[in-house]
Amino acid sequence: MSNIHIGISKENRLKIAEGLKHLLADSYTLYLQTHNFHWNVAGPQFRVLHLMFEEHYTELALAVDDIAERIRTLDVAAPGTFKEFERLSTIKEVEGVPSASKMVDLLTKGHEQVVKTSRQVLKLAQEANDESTVALVSDRMRIHEKTSWMLREMTR
């Protein structure tokens, strides 16, 4: 680590970055899952889900970059391999191609998990007065809460 002076101790930067690594891994795993489902969705809701999943994975692609760059701003290396993401993520890969309704259910749970991971990082960032990470994570929570709500509404 460099000797940087941004008002956050090295110890707190390491703790926050470790939390952000988990958020990055969850977000990237959710991105891959969403993209996979976009390619493979079938059934009566094909068009709606195909387009919705595209919106979601496009948003997630930008998010993972923001999260990784925040980790780097804290002067910590960002994970970037499937092996690291698998180890860090609480969202597990899906085998095969589930039904469209199962895809919606899995993605709903995935977005809810990202919210829970975000809450853990948010607490660390708040305790360290790291407003930049607080803002980033708060924005991610809001987006994932709204997305999970929209996905839940698909099953009513």
Coordinates of C-alpha atoms in Angstrom, one line a residue:
M1 CA 0.0 0.0 0.0
S2 CA 1.1 3.5 -0.7
N3 CA 1.3 6.2 1.9
I4 CA -1.9 8.0 0.9
H5 CA -3.6 10.7 2.9
I6 CA -7.3 10.8 2.3
G7 CA -8.4 11.0 5.9
I8 CA -9.1 7.3 6.3
S9 CA -6.6 5.2 8.3
K10 CA -4.8 2.3 6.6
E11 CA -6.6 -0.2 8.9
N12 CA -10.0 1.2 7.9
R13 CA -9.1 1.4 4.2
L14 CA -8.2 -2.3 4.4
K15 CA -11.4 -3.3 6.1
I16 CA -13.6 -1.3 3.7
A17 CA -11.7 -2.6 0.7
E18 CA -12.2 -6.2 2.0
G19 CA -16.0 -5.5 2.2
L20 CA -16.0 -4.0 -1.2
K21 CA -14.2 -7.1 -2.6
H22 CA -17.2 -9.1 -1.5
L23 CA -19.6 -6.6 -3.0
L24 CA -17.6 -6.7 -6.2
A25 CA -17.7 -10.5 -6.3
D26 CA -21.5 -10.6 -5.6
S27 CA -22.1 -8.0 -8.2
Y28 CA -19.9 -9.6 -10.9
T29 CA -21.5 -13.0 -10.2
L30 CA -25.0 -11.5 -10.5
Y31 CA -23.9 -9.8 -13.7
L32 CA -22.8 -13.1 -15.2
Q33 CA -25.9 -14.8 -14.1
T34 CA -28.1 -12.1 -15.5
H35 CA -26.3 -12.1 -18.8
N36 CA -26.6 -15.9 -19.0
F37 CA -30.3 -15.7 -18.4
H38 CA -30.6 -12.9 -21.0
W39 CA -29.2 -15.3 -23.6
N40 CA -31.1 -18.3 -22.5
V41 CA -34.6 -17.2 -21.4
A42 CA -37.5 -18.8 -23.2
G43 CA -41.3 -18.9 -22.9
P44 CA -44.3 -16.6 -23.0
Q45 CA -42.4 -13.7 -21.2
F46 CA -39.4 -14.0 -23.5
R47 CA -39.3 -10.5 -24.9
V48 CA -40.1 -8.8 -21.6
L49 CA -37.5 -10.8 -19.7
H50 CA -34.9 -10.7 -22.4
L51 CA -35.0 -6.9 -22.5
M52 CA -35.2 -6.5 -18.7
F53 CA -32.2 -8.8 -18.2
E54 CA -30.3 -6.7 -20.7
E55 CA -31.0 -3.5 -18.8
H56 CA -29.9 -5.2 -15.6
Y57 CA -26.6 -6.7 -16.9
T58 CA -25.8 -3.4 -18.6
E59 CA -26.2 -1.5 -15.3
L60 CA -24.2 -4.2 -13.4
A61 CA -21.4 -3.9 -15.9
L62 CA -21.0 -0.2 -15.0
A63 CA -21.4 -1.0 -11.3
V64 CA -18.6 -3.5 -11.1
D65 CA -16.2 -1.0 -12.6
D66 CA -17.2 1.7 -10.0
I67 CA -16.8 -0.8 -7.2
A68 CA -13.4 -2.0 -8.4
E69 CA -12.2 1.6 -8.9
R70 CA -13.2 2.4 -5.4
I71 CA -11.2 -0.5 -4.1
R72 CA -8.2 0.9 -6.1
T73 CA -8.8 4.4 -4.7
L74 CA -8.4 2.9 -1.3
D75 CA -5.0 1.6 -2.5
V76 CA -5.9 -2.1 -2.5
A77 CA -5.8 -4.5 -5.4
A78 CA -9.2 -5.3 -6.8
P79 CA -10.0 -9.0 -7.4
G80 CA -10.5 -9.8 -11.1
T81 CA -10.5 -13.6 -11.6
F82 CA -13.3 -16.1 -11.6
K83 CA -11.5 -18.0 -8.9
E84 CA -11.4 -15.0 -6.6
F85 CA -15.0 -14.1 -7.4
E86 CA -16.1 -17.6 -6.6
R87 CA -14.3 -17.5 -3.3
L88 CA -15.6 -14.1 -2.3
S89 CA -19.2 -14.2 -3.6
T90 CA -22.2 -15.3 -1.6
I91 CA -24.1 -15.8 -4.8
K92 CA -23.5 -19.2 -6.3
E93 CA -23.4 -20.1 -10.0
V94 CA -26.5 -21.9 -11.5
E95 CA -26.1 -25.1 -13.3
G96 CA -28.0 -25.6 -16.5
V97 CA -30.8 -23.4 -17.8
P98 CA -33.6 -22.8 -15.4
S99 CA -37.2 -21.9 -16.4
A100 CA -38.0 -18.3 -16.9
S101 CA -39.8 -18.1 -13.6
K102 CA -36.9 -19.7 -11.8
M103 CA -34.6 -17.2 -13.4
V104 CA -36.7 -14.4 -12.0
D105 CA -36.6 -16.0 -8.6
L106 CA -32.8 -16.5 -8.7
L107 CA -32.2 -13.0 -9.8
T108 CA -34.5 -11.6 -7.2
K109 CA -32.6 -13.4 -4.5
G110 CA -29.3 -12.3 -6.1
H111 CA -30.3 -8.7 -5.9
E112 CA -31.4 -9.1 -2.3
Q113 CA -28.1 -10.6 -1.5
V114 CA -26.2 -7.7 -3.0
V115 CA -28.3 -5.4 -0.7
K116 CA -27.3 -7.5 2.3
T117 CA -23.6 -7.4 1.3
S118 CA -23.9 -3.6 0.7
R119 CA -25.3 -3.1 4.2
Q120 CA -22.2 -4.8 5.7
V121 CA -19.9 -2.6 3.7
L122 CA -22.0 0.5 4.5
K123 CA -21.5 0.0 8.2
L124 CA -17.7 -0.2 7.8
A125 CA -17.7 2.9 5.7
Q126 CA -19.9 4.9 8.0
E127 CA -17.7 4.0 11.0
A128 CA -14.6 5.2 9.2
N129 CA -16.3 8.4 7.9
D130 CA -15.7 7.3 4.4
E131 CA -18.4 9.3 2.6
S132 CA -17.3 8.3 -0.9
T133 CA -17.8 4.6 -0.1
V134 CA -21.0 5.4 1.7
A135 CA -22.4 7.2 -1.3
L136 CA -21.3 4.4 -3.7
V137 CA -22.8 1.7 -1.6
S138 CA -26.0 3.6 -0.8
D139 CA -26.6 4.1 -4.5
R140 CA -26.0 0.4 -5.1
M141 CA -28.4 -0.6 -2.4
R142 CA -31.1 1.7 -3.8
I143 CA -30.7 0.2 -7.3
H144 CA -30.7 -3.4 -6.1
E145 CA -33.7 -2.9 -3.8
K146 CA -35.7 -1.4 -6.7
T147 CA -34.6 -4.1 -9.1
S148 CA -35.5 -6.9 -6.7
W149 CA -38.9 -5.2 -6.1
M150 CA -39.5 -5.1 -9.9
L151 CA -38.5 -8.7 -10.3
R152 CA -40.8 -9.8 -7.5
E153 CA -43.7 -8.0 -9.2
M154 CA -43.1 -10.2 -12.3
T155 CA -44.4 -13.2 -10.3
R156 CA -47.6 -11.7 -8.9

